[in-house]
């Protein structure tokens, strides 16, 4: 084993953030500095650089980490593409409003745990948390294979999403440590950013093949075995790790109150289409979620010594409006995807495999969009890049909502799928840049992790509200296709509101800064990680640039 190097950084050192073109923007979007402890007394941090690793071992680790993220998105999208077939096999042959948990369960818990798992990784080790997330994903994918009821199946999908939420931020944190700053890191992160749409396509294709050629349980056994192979290989090649912030503290009360409120609120909206809003327990859950969220804000404002979400962040220019734009847009994205699947499968009798093939343009378009958005950042004001993304979602929803019940795929579905593929990455890239520029240095991690959480949370929440609208219309005598159209028009209305908020309240010039503002105090660097899909701690990247 070679000698590993460590460099110490003190309070007197500053952090520069040069703008280096499209790939460096991808790097900044995939990473977000975590919030610094308010009462940290340590004078320095030591960040271990794994220089003892051979290039071959390093490349194997990078490849396996990208496979890990690919695996979780394969798992996630199997029940989006095959959700209606799974529901039918489990004795719940219903429409999208009542089968919505198939698409919503995974992303709900994934979004919640993305918010906190990076910080846990900084304290307990990113490698450990990455492998823990993988273990959860493998175990509950296997459990899914043996579920015999709809309720047990979607509950286990939610538990599988916990693994995805723990995995993702710590995967990127590990990549940040493995790959030194420069073009190689940017290309690595760009490849990592392409894994969600590619994983979604593979997941849809696998679901189609297994549902047509074998019993559906073998799909989840296959995912579990594939995940076991990938995560076991990663376990064998990962080096020893010293957590970067072993003495750090976590606002456990704030985490409990905040996550409980978010999870319960979303649960109520996604459960109500199936059981009806007349059920007392649904109303009770909504009330309880509001109580938890109110208690969270009171705790964070008045009692938390090191709040997980300092409320001062909402005073930042444009930031609150930005959060609503992101939430509303991703609600529309989830609605567009789920009701496109419903239309093709339930009204046009497509198989899951046919749907997966029809989904290929989205995967290609989304993979291209992240690079295009990053290229535009230094050339166009970010709120307009985000506006382009919102408009593409609106156009996609409008194309879907106005389709005849029976029509060729190429007439409106194909353009809707391809145009809609631009939205997620355009909005996400622009939102992360705006968030980063809107808040101070100490709030970077909170801002980045909120954006990363809201895109996943919005996907799930939108399905619940649209499902409520669709189910109620059908119960009152509307046709099935009318219910679908209403849900899609509702998604389009969300994009109109998001666009109005963006153009009226979100302001951010072209991103040509060369460092922190003088008003941003160069406090001690905290290397804790917070994340999305990919909103994770880029602090090490900036620290390493100082090394160079």
Coordinates of C-alpha atoms in Angstrom, one line a residue:
X1 CA 0.0 0.0 0.0
X2 CA 1.4 3.4 -0.9
X3 CA 1.5 6.4 1.3
X4 CA -1.8 8.3 1.4
X5 CA -1.7 12.0 1.4
X6 CA -3.8 14.5 3.4
X7 CA -4.0 18.2 3.2
X8 CA -5.3 20.5 6.0
X9 CA -7.4 23.5 5.3
X10 CA -7.9 26.3 7.8
X11 CA -10.4 29.1 8.3
X12 CA -8.1 31.6 6.6
X13 CA -8.2 29.8 3.2
X14 CA -10.8 30.7 0.5
X15 CA -12.4 28.6 -2.1
X16 CA -12.5 29.6 -5.7
X17 CA -15.0 28.3 -8.2
X18 CA -13.8 28.9 -11.8
X19 CA -16.2 28.6 -14.6
X20 CA -14.6 26.1 -17.1
X21 CA -17.3 25.5 -19.7
X22 CA -20.0 23.0 -20.2
X23 CA -18.4 20.0 -18.4
X24 CA -17.5 22.0 -15.4
X25 CA -21.1 23.2 -15.1
X26 CA -22.1 19.5 -15.1
X27 CA -19.7 19.0 -12.2
X28 CA -21.1 21.9 -10.3
X29 CA -24.7 20.7 -10.9
X30 CA -23.9 17.2 -9.7
X31 CA -22.3 18.6 -6.5
X32 CA -23.4 21.1 -3.9
X33 CA -21.4 22.1 -0.8
X34 CA -23.0 21.0 2.4
X35 CA -24.0 23.4 5.2
X36 CA -21.3 24.2 7.7
X37 CA -21.9 23.5 11.3
X38 CA -22.9 26.7 13.1
X39 CA -20.9 26.0 16.2
X40 CA -18.0 24.0 14.9
X41 CA -14.9 24.4 17.1
X42 CA -12.4 22.4 15.1
X43 CA -9.7 24.5 13.4
X44 CA -9.1 22.3 10.4
X45 CA -10.3 19.3 8.3
X46 CA -8.2 16.5 6.9
X47 CA -9.5 15.0 3.7
X48 CA -7.8 11.8 2.7
X49 CA -6.7 11.5 -0.9
X50 CA -6.5 7.9 -2.0
X51 CA -3.3 8.3 -3.9
X52 CA -2.3 4.7 -3.1
X53 CA -4.8 3.3 -5.5
X54 CA -3.6 2.0 -8.9
X55 CA -5.2 3.5 -11.9
X56 CA -6.7 0.1 -12.8
X57 CA -8.3 -0.2 -9.4
X58 CA -9.6 3.3 -9.5
X59 CA -11.2 2.8 -12.9
X60 CA -12.9 -0.4 -11.6
X61 CA -14.3 1.5 -8.7
X62 CA -15.6 4.3 -10.9
X63 CA -17.2 1.8 -13.3
X64 CA -18.9 -0.1 -10.4
X65 CA -20.2 3.0 -8.8
X66 CA -21.9 4.1 -12.1
X67 CA -23.3 0.5 -12.3
X68 CA -24.7 1.0 -8.8
X69 CA -26.6 4.1 -9.8
X70 CA -27.7 2.4 -13.0
X71 CA -29.0 -0.5 -10.9
X72 CA -31.2 1.6 -8.7
X73 CA -32.8 3.4 -11.7
X74 CA -33.4 0.0 -13.4
X75 CA -35.2 -1.0 -10.2
X76 CA -37.1 2.3 -10.0
X77 CA -38.5 2.3 -13.5
X78 CA -39.5 -1.4 -13.7
X79 CA -42.7 -0.5 -11.8
X80 CA -43.3 2.7 -13.8
X81 CA -43.2 0.9 -17.1
X82 CA -44.8 -2.3 -15.8
X83 CA -46.9 -0.8 -13.0
X84 CA -50.3 -1.6 -14.5
X85 CA -49.3 -5.2 -15.4
X86 CA -47.9 -5.7 -11.9
X87 CA -51.1 -4.3 -10.4
X88 CA -53.2 -6.6 -12.5
X89 CA -51.1 -9.6 -11.5
X90 CA -51.5 -8.7 -7.8
X91 CA -55.3 -8.5 -8.1
X92 CA -55.7 -4.8 -8.6
X93 CA -56.7 -4.2 -12.2
X94 CA -57.3 -0.5 -12.0
X95 CA -56.5 2.8 -13.7
X96 CA -53.6 5.1 -13.1
X97 CA -55.2 7.1 -10.3
X98 CA -55.7 3.9 -8.2
X99 CA -52.4 2.2 -9.3
X100 CA -50.3 5.3 -8.6
X101 CA -48.3 3.8 -5.8
X102 CA -46.5 1.6 -8.4
X103 CA -44.9 4.7 -9.7
X104 CA -44.9 6.9 -6.5
X105 CA -43.7 4.6 -3.7
X106 CA -40.0 4.4 -4.7
X107 CA -39.5 8.1 -5.5
X108 CA -41.3 9.2 -2.3
X109 CA -38.8 7.4 0.1
X110 CA -35.9 8.0 -2.3
X111 CA -36.5 11.8 -2.2
X112 CA -36.7 11.8 1.6
X113 CA -33.5 10.0 2.3
X114 CA -31.5 11.8 -0.4
X115 CA -32.0 14.9 1.8
X116 CA -30.1 13.5 4.7
X117 CA -27.9 10.5 3.7
X118 CA -25.0 12.6 2.4
X119 CA -24.6 14.2 5.8
X120 CA -24.7 10.7 7.4
X121 CA -22.0 9.6 4.9
X122 CA -19.7 12.4 6.0
X123 CA -20.0 11.3 9.6
X124 CA -20.0 7.5 9.2
X125 CA -18.3 7.0 5.9
X126 CA -19.5 7.4 2.4
X127 CA -18.4 3.9 1.4
X128 CA -20.4 2.4 4.3
X129 CA -23.5 4.4 3.4
X130 CA -23.1 3.5 -0.3
X131 CA -22.9 -0.2 0.5
X132 CA -25.7 0.1 3.0
X133 CA -28.0 1.6 0.3
X134 CA -27.0 -1.2 -2.0
X135 CA -27.7 -3.8 0.6
X136 CA -31.2 -2.3 1.2
X137 CA -31.9 -2.2 -2.5
X138 CA -30.8 -5.8 -3.0
X139 CA -32.7 -7.2 0.0
X140 CA -36.0 -5.5 -0.7
X141 CA -35.8 -6.2 -4.5
X142 CA -35.6 -9.9 -3.5
X143 CA -38.5 -9.5 -1.1
X144 CA -40.6 -7.9 -3.8
X145 CA -40.4 -11.1 -5.8
X146 CA -42.3 -12.9 -3.1
X147 CA -45.0 -10.3 -2.4
X148 CA -48.5 -11.6 -3.1
X149 CA -50.7 -8.6 -2.5
X150 CA -50.7 -5.1 -4.0
X151 CA -50.3 -3.4 -0.6
X152 CA -47.3 -5.5 0.5
X153 CA -45.7 -5.0 -2.9
X154 CA -45.9 -1.2 -2.9
X155 CA -44.8 -1.1 0.7
X156 CA -41.6 -3.0 -0.2
X157 CA -41.1 -0.7 -3.2
X158 CA -41.0 2.2 -0.7
X159 CA -38.4 0.4 1.4
X160 CA -36.4 -0.3 -1.7
X161 CA -36.5 3.5 -2.4
X162 CA -34.8 4.1 0.9
X163 CA -31.8 2.2 -0.4
X164 CA -31.8 4.4 -3.6
X165 CA -31.9 7.6 -1.5
X166 CA -29.0 6.4 0.7
X167 CA -27.0 5.2 -2.3
X168 CA -27.1 8.2 -4.7
X169 CA -25.4 11.0 -2.7
X170 CA -22.8 8.7 -1.3
X171 CA -22.0 7.3 -4.7
X172 CA -21.3 10.8 -6.1
X173 CA -19.3 11.7 -2.9
X174 CA -17.1 8.6 -3.5
X175 CA -16.6 9.5 -7.1
X176 CA -15.5 13.0 -6.0
X177 CA -12.8 11.5 -3.8
X178 CA -11.7 8.9 -6.4
X179 CA -11.3 11.2 -9.4
X180 CA -9.1 14.3 -9.1
X181 CA -10.3 17.6 -10.4
X182 CA -10.2 18.2 -14.1
X183 CA -11.6 16.9 -17.4
X184 CA -11.6 13.2 -16.2
X185 CA -13.8 14.1 -13.2
X186 CA -16.2 16.2 -15.4
X187 CA -16.6 13.3 -17.9
X188 CA -17.1 10.9 -15.0
X189 CA -19.9 13.0 -13.5
X190 CA -21.4 13.5 -16.9
X191 CA -21.5 9.8 -17.4
X192 CA -23.0 9.4 -13.9
X193 CA -25.7 12.0 -14.8
X194 CA -26.6 10.0 -17.8
X195 CA -27.3 6.8 -15.8
X196 CA -30.9 7.7 -14.7
X197 CA -32.4 7.8 -18.2
X198 CA -30.3 4.9 -19.4
X199 CA -31.3 2.9 -16.3
X200 CA -34.9 3.9 -16.9
X201 CA -34.8 2.5 -20.4
X202 CA -33.1 -0.7 -19.3
X203 CA -35.6 -1.2 -16.5
X204 CA -38.5 -0.7 -18.9
X205 CA -37.0 -3.2 -21.3
X206 CA -36.3 -5.8 -18.6
X207 CA -39.8 -5.4 -17.3
X208 CA -41.2 -6.0 -20.7
X209 CA -39.1 -9.1 -21.4
X210 CA -39.8 -10.7 -18.0
X211 CA -43.5 -9.9 -18.0
X212 CA -43.9 -11.4 -21.5
X213 CA -41.5 -14.4 -21.3
X214 CA -41.5 -15.4 -17.6
X215 CA -43.2 -15.0 -14.2
X216 CA -42.8 -11.4 -13.0
X217 CA -41.1 -12.5 -9.7
X218 CA -38.0 -13.4 -11.8
X219 CA -37.5 -9.8 -12.7
X220 CA -36.9 -8.8 -9.1
X221 CA -34.8 -11.9 -8.4
X222 CA -32.7 -10.9 -11.4
X223 CA -32.4 -7.3 -10.2
X224 CA -31.4 -8.6 -6.7
X225 CA -28.8 -10.9 -8.1
X226 CA -27.4 -8.3 -10.4
X227 CA -27.3 -5.8 -7.6
X228 CA -25.6 -8.4 -5.3
X229 CA -22.9 -9.0 -7.9
X230 CA -22.3 -5.2 -8.4
X231 CA -22.2 -4.2 -4.7
X232 CA -20.2 -7.3 -3.7
X233 CA -17.6 -6.4 -6.3
X234 CA -17.6 -2.8 -5.1
X235 CA -17.1 -4.0 -1.5
X236 CA -14.0 -5.9 -2.5
X237 CA -12.3 -3.1 -4.3
X238 CA -13.2 -0.1 -2.2
X239 CA -10.2 1.1 -0.1
X240 CA -10.3 1.8 3.7
X241 CA -12.0 5.1 4.4
X242 CA -11.8 7.5 7.3
X243 CA -15.0 9.5 7.6
X244 CA -14.4 13.2 6.8
X245 CA -16.5 14.5 9.7
X246 CA -16.5 11.9 12.5
X247 CA -17.1 14.5 15.2
X248 CA -19.9 16.2 13.4
X249 CA -23.4 16.6 14.7
X250 CA -26.8 16.0 13.1
X251 CA -30.1 17.7 13.9
X252 CA -32.0 14.4 14.6
X253 CA -35.1 16.2 15.9
X254 CA -35.3 18.4 12.8
X255 CA -34.8 15.3 10.5
X256 CA -37.6 13.4 12.2
X257 CA -40.0 16.3 12.1
X258 CA -39.3 17.4 8.6
X259 CA -39.2 13.9 7.0
X260 CA -42.3 12.8 8.9
X261 CA -44.2 15.8 7.7
X262 CA -43.1 15.4 4.1
X263 CA -43.7 11.6 4.0
X264 CA -47.1 11.8 5.6
X265 CA -48.4 14.6 3.4
X266 CA -47.3 12.8 0.3
X267 CA -48.7 9.5 1.5
X268 CA -52.1 11.0 2.1
X269 CA -52.3 12.4 -1.4
X270 CA -51.3 9.2 -3.0
X271 CA -53.5 7.0 -0.9
X272 CA -56.6 9.1 -1.2
X273 CA -57.4 8.3 -4.9
X274 CA -57.6 4.6 -3.9
X275 CA -59.7 4.8 -0.7
X276 CA -61.3 8.3 -1.0
X277 CA -61.0 11.5 0.9
X278 CA -63.9 10.5 3.1
X279 CA -61.8 8.0 5.1
X280 CA -61.1 9.6 8.5
X281 CA -57.5 8.3 8.6
X282 CA -56.6 10.2 5.4
X283 CA -57.8 13.5 6.9
X284 CA -56.0 12.6 10.2
X285 CA -52.7 12.0 8.3
X286 CA -53.0 15.3 6.5
X287 CA -53.5 17.1 9.8
X288 CA -50.7 15.2 11.4
X289 CA -48.3 16.1 8.5
X290 CA -49.1 19.8 8.9
X291 CA -48.5 19.6 12.6
X292 CA -45.1 17.9 12.0
X293 CA -44.1 20.5 9.4
X294 CA -45.2 23.4 11.7
X295 CA -43.2 21.8 14.5
X296 CA -40.2 21.4 12.2
X297 CA -40.1 25.2 11.3
X298 CA -40.6 26.1 15.0
X299 CA -37.8 23.8 16.0
X300 CA -35.4 25.0 13.3
X301 CA -36.1 28.6 14.1
X302 CA -36.0 28.6 17.9
X303 CA -34.4 25.5 19.3
X304 CA -32.0 23.7 16.9
X305 CA -28.3 24.4 17.6
X306 CA -27.2 23.2 14.2
X307 CA -30.4 23.2 12.1
X308 CA -30.6 20.9 9.2
X309 CA -32.4 23.7 7.3
X310 CA -31.6 27.3 8.5
X311 CA -34.7 29.3 7.8
X312 CA -32.6 32.3 6.7
X313 CA -32.2 30.5 3.4
X314 CA -35.7 31.5 2.5
X315 CA -34.8 35.1 2.7
X316 CA -32.4 34.7 -0.2
X317 CA -33.4 36.5 -3.4
X318 CA -35.6 34.4 -5.7
X319 CA -34.9 31.2 -3.7
X320 CA -38.5 30.5 -2.4
X321 CA -40.0 31.1 -5.9
X322 CA -37.3 28.8 -7.3
X323 CA -38.4 26.0 -5.0
X324 CA -42.0 26.3 -6.2
X325 CA -40.9 26.3 -9.8
X326 CA -38.9 23.1 -9.3
X327 CA -41.7 21.3 -7.3
X328 CA -44.5 22.2 -9.8
X329 CA -42.4 21.3 -12.8
X330 CA -41.4 17.9 -11.5
X331 CA -45.0 17.3 -10.5
X332 CA -45.9 17.8 -14.1
X333 CA -43.1 15.5 -15.3
X334 CA -44.3 12.7 -13.1
X335 CA -47.9 13.2 -14.4
X336 CA -46.7 13.3 -18.0
X337 CA -44.8 10.0 -17.7
X338 CA -47.4 8.0 -15.8
X339 CA -50.4 9.0 -17.9
X340 CA -48.5 8.5 -21.1
X341 CA -47.8 4.9 -19.9
X342 CA -51.5 4.6 -18.9
X343 CA -52.7 5.9 -22.3
X344 CA -50.5 3.5 -24.3
X345 CA -51.1 0.4 -22.2
X346 CA -54.7 0.8 -21.1
X347 CA -56.3 2.6 -24.0
X348 CA -54.1 1.4 -26.9
X349 CA -53.3 -2.0 -25.5
X350 CA -49.5 -1.7 -25.8
X351 CA -47.5 -4.3 -24.1
X352 CA -44.8 -3.3 -21.5
X353 CA -42.1 -4.2 -24.1
X354 CA -43.7 -2.1 -26.8
X355 CA -43.8 0.8 -24.3
X356 CA -40.2 0.4 -23.4
X357 CA -39.2 0.6 -27.1
X358 CA -41.4 3.7 -27.5
X359 CA -39.5 5.1 -24.5
X360 CA -36.2 5.1 -26.2
X361 CA -36.4 8.7 -27.5
X362 CA -36.8 10.0 -24.0
X363 CA -33.7 8.2 -22.8
X364 CA -31.7 9.6 -25.8
X365 CA -33.1 13.1 -25.4
X366 CA -32.6 13.3 -21.6
X367 CA -28.9 12.1 -22.0
X368 CA -28.3 14.9 -24.5
X369 CA -30.2 17.6 -22.6
X370 CA -27.9 17.7 -19.6
X371 CA -24.9 18.5 -21.7
X372 CA -26.9 21.1 -23.7
X373 CA -28.2 22.8 -20.6
X374 CA -24.6 22.9 -19.2
X375 CA -23.4 24.4 -22.4
X376 CA -26.1 27.1 -22.2
X377 CA -25.4 28.2 -18.6
X378 CA -22.5 30.6 -19.4
X379 CA -24.3 31.9 -22.4
X380 CA -27.9 32.5 -21.3
X381 CA -29.5 33.7 -18.1
X382 CA -30.4 30.6 -16.0
X383 CA -34.1 31.5 -15.5
X384 CA -34.6 31.4 -19.2
X385 CA -32.9 28.0 -19.5
X386 CA -35.3 26.8 -16.8
X387 CA -38.2 28.5 -18.7
X388 CA -37.3 26.5 -21.8
X389 CA -37.4 23.3 -19.7
X390 CA -40.8 24.2 -18.3
X391 CA -42.2 25.0 -21.7
X392 CA -41.1 21.7 -23.1
X393 CA -43.0 19.9 -20.3
X394 CA -46.1 22.1 -21.1
X395 CA -45.8 21.1 -24.8
X396 CA -45.4 17.5 -24.0
X397 CA -48.5 17.4 -21.7
X398 CA -50.5 19.4 -24.3
X399 CA -49.6 16.9 -27.0
X400 CA -50.6 14.0 -24.8
X401 CA -53.8 15.6 -23.5
X402 CA -55.1 16.4 -27.0
X403 CA -54.4 13.0 -28.6
X404 CA -57.3 11.0 -30.1
X405 CA -57.9 7.8 -28.1
X406 CA -56.5 5.8 -30.9
X407 CA -53.6 7.2 -33.0
X408 CA -50.2 6.3 -34.5
X409 CA -47.4 6.6 -32.0
X410 CA -45.5 8.8 -34.4
X411 CA -48.2 11.5 -34.7
X412 CA -48.3 12.9 -31.1
X413 CA -46.8 10.4 -28.6
X414 CA -43.3 10.4 -30.2
X415 CA -42.9 14.2 -30.2
X416 CA -44.4 14.4 -26.7
X417 CA -41.9 11.8 -25.4
X418 CA -38.9 13.5 -27.1
X419 CA -39.8 17.1 -26.3
X420 CA -40.6 16.1 -22.7
X421 CA -37.2 14.6 -22.3
X422 CA -35.6 18.0 -22.4
X423 CA -37.5 19.3 -19.3
X424 CA -36.0 17.4 -16.3
X425 CA -32.3 18.2 -17.0
X426 CA -32.9 21.8 -18.2
X427 CA -34.8 22.6 -15.1
X428 CA -32.5 20.7 -12.8
X429 CA -29.3 22.2 -14.1
X430 CA -30.6 25.8 -14.1
X431 CA -32.2 25.4 -10.7
X432 CA -29.0 24.2 -9.1
X433 CA -27.0 27.1 -10.6
X434 CA -29.6 29.6 -9.5
X435 CA -29.8 28.1 -6.1
X436 CA -26.0 28.2 -5.8
X437 CA -25.9 31.8 -6.8
X438 CA -28.8 32.9 -4.7
X439 CA -27.6 31.9 -1.3
X440 CA -24.4 32.4 0.7
X441 CA -21.6 30.0 1.1
X442 CA -22.9 28.5 4.4
X443 CA -26.3 27.6 2.8
X444 CA -25.0 26.0 -0.4
X445 CA -25.6 22.4 0.8
X446 CA -29.1 23.1 2.0
X447 CA -30.0 24.8 -1.3
X448 CA -28.6 22.0 -3.4
X449 CA -30.1 19.3 -1.4
X450 CA -33.6 20.9 -1.4
X451 CA -33.5 21.1 -5.2
X452 CA -32.4 17.5 -5.4
X453 CA -35.1 16.4 -3.0
X454 CA -38.0 18.4 -4.6
X455 CA -37.5 16.9 -8.1
X456 CA -38.0 13.4 -6.7
X457 CA -40.7 14.4 -4.2
X458 CA -42.6 16.3 -7.0
X459 CA -42.7 13.2 -9.2
X460 CA -44.5 11.4 -6.4
X461 CA -46.8 14.2 -5.2
X462 CA -48.0 15.1 -8.6
X463 CA -49.3 11.5 -9.2
X464 CA -51.4 11.7 -6.0
X465 CA -53.1 15.0 -6.9
X466 CA -53.6 14.1 -10.5
X467 CA -54.9 10.7 -9.5
X468 CA -57.5 12.3 -7.2
X469 CA -58.8 14.5 -10.0
X470 CA -59.0 11.5 -12.5
X471 CA -60.6 9.1 -10.1
X472 CA -63.3 11.7 -8.9
X473 CA -64.2 12.5 -12.5
X474 CA -64.6 8.9 -13.4
X475 CA -66.7 8.2 -10.3
X476 CA -69.0 11.0 -11.4
X477 CA -69.6 9.5 -14.8
X478 CA -66.8 10.8 -17.0
X479 CA -65.2 8.3 -19.4
X480 CA -61.7 6.8 -18.7
X481 CA -60.1 8.9 -21.5
X482 CA -61.7 12.1 -20.0
X483 CA -60.1 11.3 -16.7
X484 CA -56.7 10.8 -18.4
X485 CA -57.1 14.1 -20.2
X486 CA -58.0 16.0 -17.0
X487 CA -54.9 14.7 -15.3
X488 CA -52.7 15.7 -18.2
X489 CA -54.4 19.2 -18.4
X490 CA -53.8 19.6 -14.7
X491 CA -50.1 18.8 -15.3
X492 CA -50.0 21.4 -18.1
X493 CA -51.6 23.9 -15.7
X494 CA -48.9 23.3 -13.2
X495 CA -46.3 24.2 -15.8
X496 CA -48.1 27.4 -16.6
X497 CA -47.9 28.4 -12.9
X498 CA -44.3 27.4 -12.8
X499 CA -43.4 29.4 -15.9
X500 CA -45.2 32.5 -14.5
X501 CA -43.3 32.2 -11.2
X502 CA -40.0 31.7 -13.0
X503 CA -40.4 34.7 -15.3
X504 CA -41.9 37.0 -12.6
X505 CA -39.7 36.2 -9.6
X506 CA -36.6 34.2 -10.5
X507 CA -33.7 36.4 -11.5
X508 CA -30.1 35.2 -12.2
X509 CA -27.6 36.6 -14.7
X510 CA -25.3 34.5 -16.8
X511 CA -23.0 32.5 -14.5
X512 CA -19.6 34.1 -15.0
X513 CA -18.4 34.4 -11.4
X514 CA -14.8 33.5 -10.6
X515 CA -15.1 33.0 -6.9
X516 CA -17.2 33.6 -3.8
X517 CA -18.5 37.1 -3.1
X518 CA -16.5 39.0 -0.5
X519 CA -19.6 38.9 1.8
X520 CA -19.4 35.1 2.0
X521 CA -17.2 34.5 5.0
X522 CA -14.5 31.8 4.3
X523 CA -15.4 29.7 7.3
X524 CA -14.2 26.3 8.1
X525 CA -14.9 23.8 5.3
X526 CA -17.3 21.1 6.2
X527 CA -17.1 18.1 3.9
X528 CA -20.5 16.6 4.6
X529 CA -22.5 15.6 1.7
X530 CA -26.1 16.4 0.7
X531 CA -27.7 15.3 -2.5
X532 CA -30.4 14.6 -5.5
X533 CA -30.2 12.4 -8.3
X534 CA -27.6 13.9 -7.8
X535 CA -27.3 17.0 -5.6
X536 CA -24.3 16.1 -3.5
X537 CA -21.3 17.6 -1.7
X538 CA -18.9 19.3 -4.2
X539 CA -16.8 20.8 -1.4
X540 CA -14.0 18.3 -1.9
X541 CA -13.8 19.3 -5.5
X542 CA -13.3 22.9 -4.6
X543 CA -10.8 22.0 -1.9
X544 CA -8.9 19.9 -4.4
X545 CA -8.8 22.8 -6.9
X546 CA -7.0 24.8 -4.2
X547 CA -4.4 21.9 -4.0
X548 CA -3.7 22.4 -7.7

